[in-house]
């Protein structure tokens, strides 16, 4: 989770309303994300206290209040940050998502008309509308953050909810991917589409389909007849 609107939506799925959340300034914020979770790809909200980086989007507006070397009025600044981020969350949910969806709609329309991305047009449009829109959302995210791995993983799970992505320790540009679905011509084309859209040409991938490769010590991956050989 990166932005506040995403946190608000995930919190709702985890049983928290927006008014239940308490935003506080992170002691060790990342300059690349608005949230400060221990795990970037965390999909649930376990506590109602959320650490955020108020300078991620609003450094000019909030820098004089929340820069690390600013001292004094601690309780006031704490309350102000919580209030302002509740407003930001509402603003994001009411406006930011709509703009993003509008951009995605225009892009899908132009792809359908054959204006660009012709090589993946047929494969993308073979998806149902919601999935194709989510893939375009990921493409828009990539244009903003340039984080190929994170966005590729997100796009991968849009099409394959059971998917896992493993990065080789000896070669950070080589991935092993598990999808959890049968290997068909259609699925191979979809995987190739994701690689074309989200990964630089220098990256390599090994794809495992229905069966996961065996991992020593992980019983679920070592079932007889349901384990792929790597």
Short mmCIF file of C-alpha atoms in Angstrom, two decimals:
data_model
loop_
_atom_site.label_atom_id
_atom_site.label_comp_id
_atom_site.label_asym_id
_atom_site.label_seq_id
_atom_site.Cartn_x
_atom_site.Cartn_y
_atom_site.Cartn_z
CA UNK A 1 0.00 0.00 0.00
CA UNK A 2 1.33 3.39 -0.94
CA UNK A 3 -1.21 6.23 -0.90
CA UNK A 4 -3.73 7.25 1.74
CA UNK A 5 -6.77 6.37 -0.38
CA UNK A 6 -5.47 2.82 -0.73
CA UNK A 7 -4.95 2.56 3.02
CA UNK A 8 -8.51 3.77 3.60
CA UNK A 9 -9.94 1.14 1.24
CA UNK A 10 -7.84 -1.67 2.69
CA UNK A 11 -8.78 -0.58 6.19
CA UNK A 12 -12.45 -0.82 5.31
CA UNK A 13 -11.93 -4.38 4.09
CA UNK A 14 -10.11 -5.13 7.35
CA UNK A 15 -13.03 -3.87 9.44
CA UNK A 16 -11.92 -0.29 10.13
CA UNK A 17 -13.85 2.79 9.11
CA UNK A 18 -11.92 5.90 8.12
CA UNK A 19 -12.85 7.60 11.38
CA UNK A 20 -11.33 4.67 13.30
CA UNK A 21 -7.89 5.32 11.84
CA UNK A 22 -5.26 7.47 13.53
CA UNK A 23 -2.52 8.86 11.32
CA UNK A 24 0.84 9.73 12.84
CA UNK A 25 4.15 10.96 11.53
CA UNK A 26 6.55 8.12 10.79
CA UNK A 27 9.87 8.15 12.61
CA UNK A 28 11.56 6.45 9.66
CA UNK A 29 9.60 7.40 6.54
CA UNK A 30 10.42 6.20 3.05
CA UNK A 31 10.90 8.98 0.47
CA UNK A 32 9.18 6.75 -2.10
CA UNK A 33 5.88 5.99 -0.37
CA UNK A 34 3.22 7.85 1.57
CA UNK A 35 2.75 4.97 4.00
CA UNK A 36 5.37 3.43 6.28
CA UNK A 37 4.42 -0.22 6.62
CA UNK A 38 7.05 -2.82 7.46
CA UNK A 39 6.02 -4.70 4.33
CA UNK A 40 5.39 -2.64 1.18
CA UNK A 41 3.00 -5.22 -0.28
CA UNK A 42 0.97 -5.64 2.89
CA UNK A 43 -2.65 -6.23 1.94
CA UNK A 44 -4.40 -5.80 5.30
CA UNK A 45 -4.62 -3.21 8.07
CA UNK A 46 -3.97 -4.86 11.42
CA UNK A 47 -3.94 -1.77 13.65
CA UNK A 48 -5.79 1.52 13.55
CA UNK A 49 -2.60 3.58 14.00
CA UNK A 50 -1.06 4.28 10.59
CA UNK A 51 2.41 5.75 10.14
CA UNK A 52 2.62 8.13 7.19
CA UNK A 53 5.11 10.39 5.46
CA UNK A 54 3.42 13.82 5.22
CA UNK A 55 6.21 15.10 2.97
CA UNK A 56 5.70 12.50 0.23
CA UNK A 57 3.15 14.63 -1.64
CA UNK A 58 2.98 17.77 0.45
CA UNK A 59 6.58 18.74 1.19
CA UNK A 60 6.00 22.34 0.09
CA UNK A 61 2.80 22.70 2.07
CA UNK A 62 3.70 20.78 5.23
CA UNK A 63 7.50 20.88 5.31
CA UNK A 64 7.74 23.74 7.78
CA UNK A 65 5.57 21.78 10.21
CA UNK A 66 6.77 18.21 9.84
CA UNK A 67 10.42 18.32 8.83
CA UNK A 68 12.50 16.14 11.21
CA UNK A 69 14.33 19.13 12.73
CA UNK A 70 11.13 21.01 13.64
CA UNK A 71 10.54 21.06 17.40
CA UNK A 72 7.81 22.28 19.72
CA UNK A 73 4.02 22.02 19.80
CA UNK A 74 4.28 18.25 19.58
CA UNK A 75 0.71 17.51 20.67
CA UNK A 76 -0.74 20.18 18.37
CA UNK A 77 1.24 18.94 15.38
CA UNK A 78 0.19 15.36 16.15
CA UNK A 79 -3.50 16.30 16.19
CA UNK A 80 -3.12 18.46 13.08
CA UNK A 81 -1.48 15.65 11.10
CA UNK A 82 -4.26 13.22 12.02
CA UNK A 83 -6.95 15.71 10.99
CA UNK A 84 -5.30 16.77 7.75
CA UNK A 85 -4.73 13.18 6.64
CA UNK A 86 -8.36 12.33 7.24
CA UNK A 87 -9.23 15.21 4.91
CA UNK A 88 -6.63 14.01 2.40
CA UNK A 89 -8.11 10.50 2.49
CA UNK A 90 -11.61 11.83 1.77
CA UNK A 91 -10.27 14.09 -0.97
CA UNK A 92 -8.36 11.21 -2.57
CA UNK A 93 -11.35 8.89 -2.48
CA UNK A 94 -13.65 11.49 -4.01
CA UNK A 95 -11.35 12.89 -6.68
CA UNK A 96 -8.09 11.03 -7.24
CA UNK A 97 -9.67 7.68 -8.00
CA UNK A 98 -12.13 9.20 -10.44
CA UNK A 99 -9.36 10.95 -12.37
CA UNK A 100 -7.35 7.77 -12.55
CA UNK A 101 -10.36 5.82 -13.77
CA UNK A 102 -11.07 8.47 -16.40
CA UNK A 103 -7.49 8.24 -17.68
CA UNK A 104 -7.77 4.45 -17.80
CA UNK A 105 -11.01 4.68 -19.78
CA UNK A 106 -9.40 6.98 -22.36
CA UNK A 107 -6.38 4.71 -22.67
CA UNK A 108 -8.53 1.60 -23.11
CA UNK A 109 -10.59 3.35 -25.76
CA UNK A 110 -7.48 4.36 -27.70
CA UNK A 111 -6.05 0.84 -27.43
CA UNK A 112 -9.35 -0.54 -28.72
CA UNK A 113 -9.16 1.89 -31.65
CA UNK A 114 -5.63 0.66 -32.40
CA UNK A 115 -3.90 3.97 -31.71
CA UNK A 116 -1.08 2.36 -29.69
CA UNK A 117 0.00 -0.84 -27.88
CA UNK A 118 -1.15 -2.79 -30.92
CA UNK A 119 1.03 -5.78 -30.03
CA UNK A 120 -0.96 -6.49 -26.86
CA UNK A 121 -4.34 -5.10 -27.95
CA UNK A 122 -6.04 -8.43 -28.59
CA UNK A 123 -4.76 -10.00 -25.37
CA UNK A 124 -5.66 -7.03 -23.18
CA UNK A 125 -9.15 -6.71 -24.60
CA UNK A 126 -9.74 -10.44 -24.15
CA UNK A 127 -9.83 -9.78 -20.40
CA UNK A 128 -13.07 -8.72 -18.78
CA UNK A 129 -13.44 -4.96 -18.50
CA UNK A 130 -12.58 -4.73 -14.80
CA UNK A 131 -9.35 -6.70 -15.19
CA UNK A 132 -8.23 -4.77 -18.26
CA UNK A 133 -8.90 -1.53 -16.38
CA UNK A 134 -6.83 -2.74 -13.42
CA UNK A 135 -3.93 -3.50 -15.76
CA UNK A 136 -4.11 0.06 -17.09
CA UNK A 137 -4.15 1.32 -13.51
CA UNK A 138 -0.89 -0.53 -12.97
CA UNK A 139 0.52 1.02 -16.13
CA UNK A 140 -0.36 4.48 -14.81
CA UNK A 141 1.31 3.61 -11.51
CA UNK A 142 4.46 2.57 -13.36
CA UNK A 143 4.56 5.90 -15.19
CA UNK A 144 4.57 7.65 -11.83
CA UNK A 145 6.89 5.58 -9.68
CA UNK A 146 9.11 3.63 -12.15
CA UNK A 147 9.22 0.74 -9.66
CA UNK A 148 9.09 -2.11 -12.15
CA UNK A 149 9.17 -4.96 -9.65
CA UNK A 150 6.44 -3.67 -7.34
CA UNK A 151 4.10 -2.73 -10.19
CA UNK A 152 4.78 -5.97 -12.07
CA UNK A 153 3.95 -7.96 -8.94
CA UNK A 154 0.74 -5.97 -8.53
CA UNK A 155 -0.28 -6.51 -12.16
CA UNK A 156 0.59 -10.19 -11.90
CA UNK A 157 -1.80 -10.65 -8.99
CA UNK A 158 -4.55 -8.78 -10.79
CA UNK A 159 -4.64 -11.66 -13.27
CA UNK A 160 -3.35 -14.45 -11.03
CA UNK A 161 -4.47 -14.04 -7.39
CA UNK A 162 -2.40 -17.06 -6.29
CA UNK A 163 0.75 -15.80 -8.01
CA UNK A 164 4.13 -15.57 -6.33
CA UNK A 165 7.14 -13.69 -7.65
CA UNK A 166 10.64 -14.77 -6.64
CA UNK A 167 13.75 -12.70 -7.36
CA UNK A 168 17.01 -14.59 -7.85
CA UNK A 169 19.57 -13.58 -5.25
CA UNK A 170 22.46 -13.98 -7.70
CA UNK A 171 20.73 -12.12 -10.53
CA UNK A 172 18.26 -9.42 -9.50
CA UNK A 173 17.00 -9.18 -13.08
CA UNK A 174 15.83 -12.78 -13.18
CA UNK A 175 12.43 -13.76 -11.78
CA UNK A 176 10.74 -17.06 -11.12
CA UNK A 177 6.96 -16.76 -11.33
CA UNK A 178 4.27 -19.11 -10.08
CA UNK A 179 0.76 -18.45 -11.42
CA UNK A 180 -1.37 -21.28 -10.02
CA UNK A 181 -3.33 -21.79 -13.27
CA UNK A 182 -3.16 -24.26 -16.14
CA UNK A 183 -0.77 -23.42 -18.94
CA UNK A 184 -2.78 -22.55 -22.04
CA UNK A 185 -2.06 -20.50 -25.15
CA UNK A 186 -4.27 -17.74 -23.77
CA UNK A 187 -2.48 -17.64 -20.41
CA UNK A 188 0.95 -17.67 -22.06
CA UNK A 189 -0.09 -14.66 -24.15
CA UNK A 190 -1.32 -12.86 -21.04
CA UNK A 191 1.95 -13.47 -19.24
CA UNK A 192 3.89 -12.21 -22.27
CA UNK A 193 1.68 -9.11 -22.25
CA UNK A 194 2.53 -8.39 -18.60
CA UNK A 195 6.24 -8.80 -19.30
CA UNK A 196 6.07 -6.44 -22.28
CA UNK A 197 4.13 -3.81 -20.36
CA UNK A 198 5.92 -3.82 -17.03
CA UNK A 199 9.43 -5.25 -17.31
CA UNK A 200 12.51 -3.84 -19.05
CA UNK A 201 13.76 -5.97 -21.93
CA UNK A 202 16.86 -6.99 -19.94
CA UNK A 203 14.80 -8.91 -17.36
CA UNK A 204 14.41 -12.71 -17.57
CA UNK A 205 11.53 -14.83 -16.29
CA UNK A 206 10.89 -18.51 -15.62
CA UNK A 207 7.17 -19.26 -15.33
CA UNK A 208 5.60 -22.14 -13.41
CA UNK A 209 1.93 -22.65 -14.06
CA UNK A 210 -0.45 -24.94 -12.19
CA UNK A 211 2.08 -26.58 -9.88
CA UNK A 212 4.57 -24.82 -7.63
CA UNK A 213 8.17 -25.96 -7.62
CA UNK A 214 9.30 -27.81 -4.52
CA UNK A 215 10.85 -25.88 -1.63
CA UNK A 216 12.63 -27.81 1.10
CA UNK A 217 10.91 -27.31 4.43
CA UNK A 218 7.64 -26.06 2.90
CA UNK A 219 5.28 -29.03 3.04
CA UNK A 220 2.60 -27.48 0.82
CA UNK A 221 5.08 -27.26 -2.05
CA UNK A 222 6.20 -30.89 -1.73
CA UNK A 223 2.97 -32.78 -2.41
CA UNK A 224 3.29 -35.88 -4.58
CA UNK A 225 1.89 -35.29 -8.05
CA UNK A 226 1.49 -31.57 -7.43
CA UNK A 227 5.09 -30.39 -7.46
CA UNK A 228 6.95 -28.98 -10.45
CA UNK A 229 10.63 -29.70 -10.99
CA UNK A 230 12.87 -26.64 -11.08
#
